[in-house]
Amino acid sequence: MTRIGLLSDTHAYWDEKYLEYFEPCDEIWHAGDIGSLEVAEKLAVFRPFRAVYGNIDGQEIRKLYPQINRFTVDGAEVLIKHIGGYPGKYDPSIIGSLMTRPPKLFISGHSHILKVKYDKTLDMLHINPGAAGMSGFHKVRTLVRFVINQGAFQDLEVIELADK
């Protein structure tokens, strides 16, 4: 069993609540637009950290984190890409990878819209954790926590942070 804390689109904004809500997590994943090395470093010191870079991220972050991160945790293959779309409207840059070899979980960010949707066609869960930072049009900042247990996803929680 692996407990995951998931966020995206921090845009260099730091909130101590990230650590508070991710305290019970075994790993933290960031779906891009980290915005600053400082945010990534604080999360990486706190827990094992996996991330991808987003469209606003500079060279410092792009040197450390890939555009696409594909890995397996507790029996579930995961693919993270910042700009990825969602079931029924995947981004052209990732649709080939998803169709050829769908992971069990596809995570994307970018839209600042929280979305958890199951893709029946690909037998794949999609999560966009919304935006945890202050920049953007979103009204509420969000994080997601969930558990991976022998390839199954359980106990998914959406956490709303203070309004912008």
mmCIF file of C-alpha atoms in Angstrom:
data_model
loop_
_atom_site.group_PDB
_atom_site.id
_atom_site.type_symbol
_atom_site.label_atom_id
_atom_site.label_comp_id
_atom_site.label_asym_id
_atom_site.label_seq_id
_atom_site.Cartn_x
_atom_site.Cartn_y
_atom_site.Cartn_z
ATOM 1 C CA MET A 1 0.000 0.000 0.000
ATOM 2 C CA THR A 2 1.380 3.393 -1.054
ATOM 3 C CA ARG A 3 -0.240 6.686 -0.046
ATOM 4 C CA ILE A 4 0.110 9.415 -2.673
ATOM 5 C CA GLY A 5 -0.182 13.186 -2.384
ATOM 6 C CA LEU A 6 -0.833 14.795 -5.774
ATOM 7 C CA LEU A 7 -0.748 18.431 -6.834
ATOM 8 C CA SER A 8 -0.230 20.556 -9.905
ATOM 9 C CA ASP A 9 0.114 24.120 -11.080
ATOM 10 C CA THR A 10 1.728 25.624 -7.987
ATOM 11 C CA HIS A 11 3.259 28.351 -10.201
ATOM 12 C CA ALA A 12 6.012 29.020 -7.608
ATOM 13 C CA TYR A 13 3.475 29.502 -4.802
ATOM 14 C CA TRP A 14 4.358 27.818 -1.515
ATOM 15 C CA ASP A 15 1.761 26.912 1.111
ATOM 16 C CA GLU A 16 2.724 25.167 4.364
ATOM 17 C CA LYS A 17 -0.581 23.307 4.063
ATOM 18 C CA TYR A 18 1.003 21.161 1.340
ATOM 19 C CA LEU A 19 3.115 19.528 4.051
ATOM 20 C CA GLU A 20 0.249 19.380 6.524
ATOM 21 C CA TYR A 21 -2.061 17.551 4.119
ATOM 22 C CA PHE A 22 0.690 15.365 2.697
ATOM 23 C CA GLU A 23 1.968 14.287 6.135
ATOM 24 C CA PRO A 24 0.344 10.804 5.887
ATOM 25 C CA CYS A 25 1.625 10.282 2.318
ATOM 26 C CA ASP A 26 4.492 8.027 1.273
ATOM 27 C CA GLU A 27 5.206 9.957 -1.952
ATOM 28 C CA ILE A 28 4.344 13.343 -3.455
ATOM 29 C CA TRP A 29 3.708 13.755 -7.178
ATOM 30 C CA HIS A 30 3.566 17.070 -9.058
ATOM 31 C CA ALA A 31 1.892 17.265 -12.479
ATOM 32 C CA GLY A 32 3.823 20.295 -13.737
ATOM 33 C CA ASP A 33 3.977 24.072 -13.707
ATOM 34 C CA ILE A 34 5.981 23.850 -10.518
ATOM 35 C CA GLY A 35 7.214 27.378 -11.144
ATOM 36 C CA SER A 36 10.285 27.413 -8.928
ATOM 37 C CA LEU A 37 13.049 25.142 -7.800
ATOM 38 C CA GLU A 38 12.295 26.158 -4.204
ATOM 39 C CA VAL A 39 8.815 24.580 -4.301
ATOM 40 C CA ALA A 40 10.190 21.342 -5.786
ATOM 41 C CA GLU A 41 13.027 21.208 -3.243
ATOM 42 C CA LYS A 42 10.721 21.716 -0.247
ATOM 43 C CA LEU A 43 8.470 18.886 -1.414
ATOM 44 C CA ALA A 44 11.416 16.613 -2.275
ATOM 45 C CA VAL A 45 12.977 17.081 1.168
ATOM 46 C CA PHE A 46 9.663 16.221 2.826
ATOM 47 C CA ARG A 47 8.839 12.996 0.940
ATOM 48 C CA PRO A 48 10.046 11.030 -2.093
ATOM 49 C CA PHE A 49 9.054 13.288 -4.988
ATOM 50 C CA ARG A 50 8.132 12.594 -8.618
ATOM 51 C CA ALA A 51 7.314 15.378 -11.053
ATOM 52 C CA VAL A 52 7.106 16.517 -14.637
ATOM 53 C CA TYR A 53 7.807 19.960 -15.970
ATOM 54 C CA GLY A 54 5.030 22.132 -17.305
ATOM 55 C CA ASN A 55 4.829 24.809 -19.959
ATOM 56 C CA ILE A 56 5.779 27.649 -17.568
ATOM 57 C CA ASP A 57 8.757 25.840 -16.044
ATOM 58 C CA GLY A 58 12.228 27.126 -16.871
ATOM 59 C CA GLN A 59 15.424 25.281 -17.695
ATOM 60 C CA GLU A 60 16.374 24.627 -14.046
ATOM 61 C CA ILE A 61 13.238 22.535 -13.545
ATOM 62 C CA ARG A 62 13.355 20.997 -17.035
ATOM 63 C CA LYS A 63 16.866 19.684 -16.304
ATOM 64 C CA LEU A 64 15.620 17.902 -13.171
ATOM 65 C CA TYR A 65 12.218 16.592 -14.239
ATOM 66 C CA PRO A 66 11.041 15.006 -17.502
ATOM 67 C CA GLN A 67 8.169 16.078 -19.730
ATOM 68 C CA ILE A 68 6.644 12.604 -19.367
ATOM 69 C CA ASN A 69 7.137 10.402 -16.321
ATOM 70 C CA ARG A 70 6.097 6.754 -16.612
ATOM 71 C CA PHE A 71 6.678 4.407 -13.675
ATOM 72 C CA THR A 72 5.088 1.644 -11.611
ATOM 73 C CA VAL A 73 4.052 1.930 -7.969
ATOM 74 C CA ASP A 74 2.537 -0.901 -5.962
ATOM 75 C CA GLY A 75 1.416 -2.803 -9.064
ATOM 76 C CA ALA A 76 -0.034 0.177 -10.955
ATOM 77 C CA GLU A 77 1.613 1.713 -13.996
ATOM 78 C CA VAL A 78 1.353 5.509 -13.904
ATOM 79 C CA LEU A 79 1.927 8.105 -16.619
ATOM 80 C CA ILE A 80 2.185 11.818 -15.788
ATOM 81 C CA LYS A 81 2.311 14.628 -18.350
ATOM 82 C CA HIS A 82 1.448 18.262 -17.678
ATOM 83 C CA ILE A 83 -0.550 18.897 -20.846
ATOM 84 C CA GLY A 84 -2.481 15.696 -21.436
ATOM 85 C CA GLY A 85 -6.182 16.392 -21.758
ATOM 86 C CA TYR A 86 -8.734 13.965 -20.374
ATOM 87 C CA PRO A 87 -10.862 10.988 -21.468
ATOM 88 C CA GLY A 88 -12.533 11.775 -24.747
ATOM 89 C CA LYS A 89 -10.238 14.733 -25.377
ATOM 90 C CA TYR A 90 -6.612 13.679 -24.914
ATOM 91 C CA ASP A 91 -3.891 16.038 -26.077
ATOM 92 C CA PRO A 92 -2.401 14.975 -29.456
ATOM 93 C CA SER A 93 1.084 14.919 -27.863
ATOM 94 C CA ILE A 94 0.184 11.947 -25.616
ATOM 95 C CA ILE A 95 -2.704 10.134 -27.301
ATOM 96 C CA GLY A 96 -0.396 7.730 -29.169
ATOM 97 C CA SER A 97 1.299 6.574 -25.943
ATOM 98 C CA LEU A 98 -2.032 6.172 -24.185
ATOM 99 C CA MET A 99 -3.601 4.158 -26.994
ATOM 100 C CA THR A 100 -0.562 1.955 -27.604
ATOM 101 C CA ARG A 101 0.091 1.060 -23.975
ATOM 102 C CA PRO A 102 -2.444 2.556 -21.570
ATOM 103 C CA PRO A 103 -1.257 2.892 -17.975
ATOM 104 C CA LYS A 104 -3.606 2.140 -15.061
ATOM 105 C CA LEU A 105 -3.453 5.820 -14.088
ATOM 106 C CA PHE A 106 -2.946 8.899 -16.264
ATOM 107 C CA ILE A 107 -2.304 12.192 -14.492
ATOM 108 C CA SER A 108 -2.253 15.612 -16.106
ATOM 109 C CA GLY A 109 -2.484 19.217 -14.975
ATOM 110 C CA HIS A 110 -2.492 22.462 -16.962
ATOM 111 C CA SER A 111 -6.247 23.181 -17.098
ATOM 112 C CA HIS A 112 -6.499 24.175 -13.394
ATOM 113 C CA ILE A 113 -9.737 22.155 -13.432
ATOM 114 C CA LEU A 114 -10.018 19.339 -10.905
ATOM 115 C CA LYS A 115 -11.177 16.202 -12.679
ATOM 116 C CA VAL A 116 -11.278 12.517 -11.768
ATOM 117 C CA LYS A 117 -12.651 10.381 -14.560
ATOM 118 C CA TYR A 118 -12.497 6.724 -15.518
ATOM 119 C CA ASP A 119 -11.799 5.932 -19.176
ATOM 120 C CA LYS A 120 -13.733 2.714 -19.879
ATOM 121 C CA THR A 121 -12.246 2.387 -23.355
ATOM 122 C CA LEU A 122 -8.662 2.261 -22.055
ATOM 123 C CA ASP A 123 -9.471 0.750 -18.623
ATOM 124 C CA MET A 124 -7.604 3.679 -17.083
ATOM 125 C CA LEU A 125 -8.227 6.200 -14.326
ATOM 126 C CA HIS A 126 -7.501 9.853 -15.136
ATOM 127 C CA ILE A 127 -6.798 12.469 -12.464
ATOM 128 C CA ASN A 128 -6.185 16.178 -12.845
ATOM 129 C CA PRO A 129 -5.649 17.542 -9.318
ATOM 130 C CA GLY A 130 -6.612 21.097 -10.294
ATOM 131 C CA ALA A 131 -4.317 23.922 -9.223
ATOM 132 C CA ALA A 132 -2.633 24.342 -5.846
ATOM 133 C CA GLY A 133 -1.120 27.745 -6.590
ATOM 134 C CA MET A 134 -2.529 31.250 -6.781
ATOM 135 C CA SER A 135 -1.975 32.037 -10.486
ATOM 136 C CA GLY A 136 -4.815 31.323 -12.878
ATOM 137 C CA PHE A 137 -8.568 31.573 -13.193
ATOM 138 C CA HIS A 138 -9.489 28.827 -10.705
ATOM 139 C CA LYS A 139 -11.546 29.887 -7.680
ATOM 140 C CA VAL A 140 -10.481 27.144 -5.271
ATOM 141 C CA ARG A 141 -7.009 25.656 -4.837
ATOM 142 C CA THR A 142 -6.994 21.856 -4.639
ATOM 143 C CA LEU A 143 -4.829 18.854 -3.793
ATOM 144 C CA VAL A 144 -5.612 15.141 -4.116
ATOM 145 C CA ARG A 145 -4.662 12.214 -1.896
ATOM 146 C CA PHE A 146 -5.212 8.550 -2.702
ATOM 147 C CA VAL A 147 -3.905 5.068 -2.013
ATOM 148 C CA ILE A 148 -2.507 2.523 -4.455
ATOM 149 C CA ASN A 149 -2.912 -0.995 -3.104
ATOM 150 C CA GLN A 150 -1.741 -3.892 -5.284
ATOM 151 C CA GLY A 151 -2.671 -2.075 -8.471
ATOM 152 C CA ALA A 152 -6.016 -0.756 -7.185
ATOM 153 C CA PHE A 153 -6.836 2.864 -6.377
ATOM 154 C CA GLN A 154 -8.575 3.541 -3.089
ATOM 155 C CA ASP A 155 -9.584 6.278 -0.661
ATOM 156 C CA LEU A 156 -9.313 9.173 -3.095
ATOM 157 C CA GLU A 157 -9.744 12.517 -1.336
ATOM 158 C CA VAL A 158 -10.028 16.004 -2.784
ATOM 159 C CA ILE A 159 -8.665 18.659 -0.462
ATOM 160 C CA GLU A 160 -9.759 22.246 -0.918
ATOM 161 C CA LEU A 161 -7.254 24.828 0.271
ATOM 162 C CA ALA A 162 -8.198 28.381 1.253
ATOM 163 C CA ASP A 163 -9.795 30.398 -1.525
ATOM 164 C CA LYS A 164 -7.553 32.634 -3.582
#
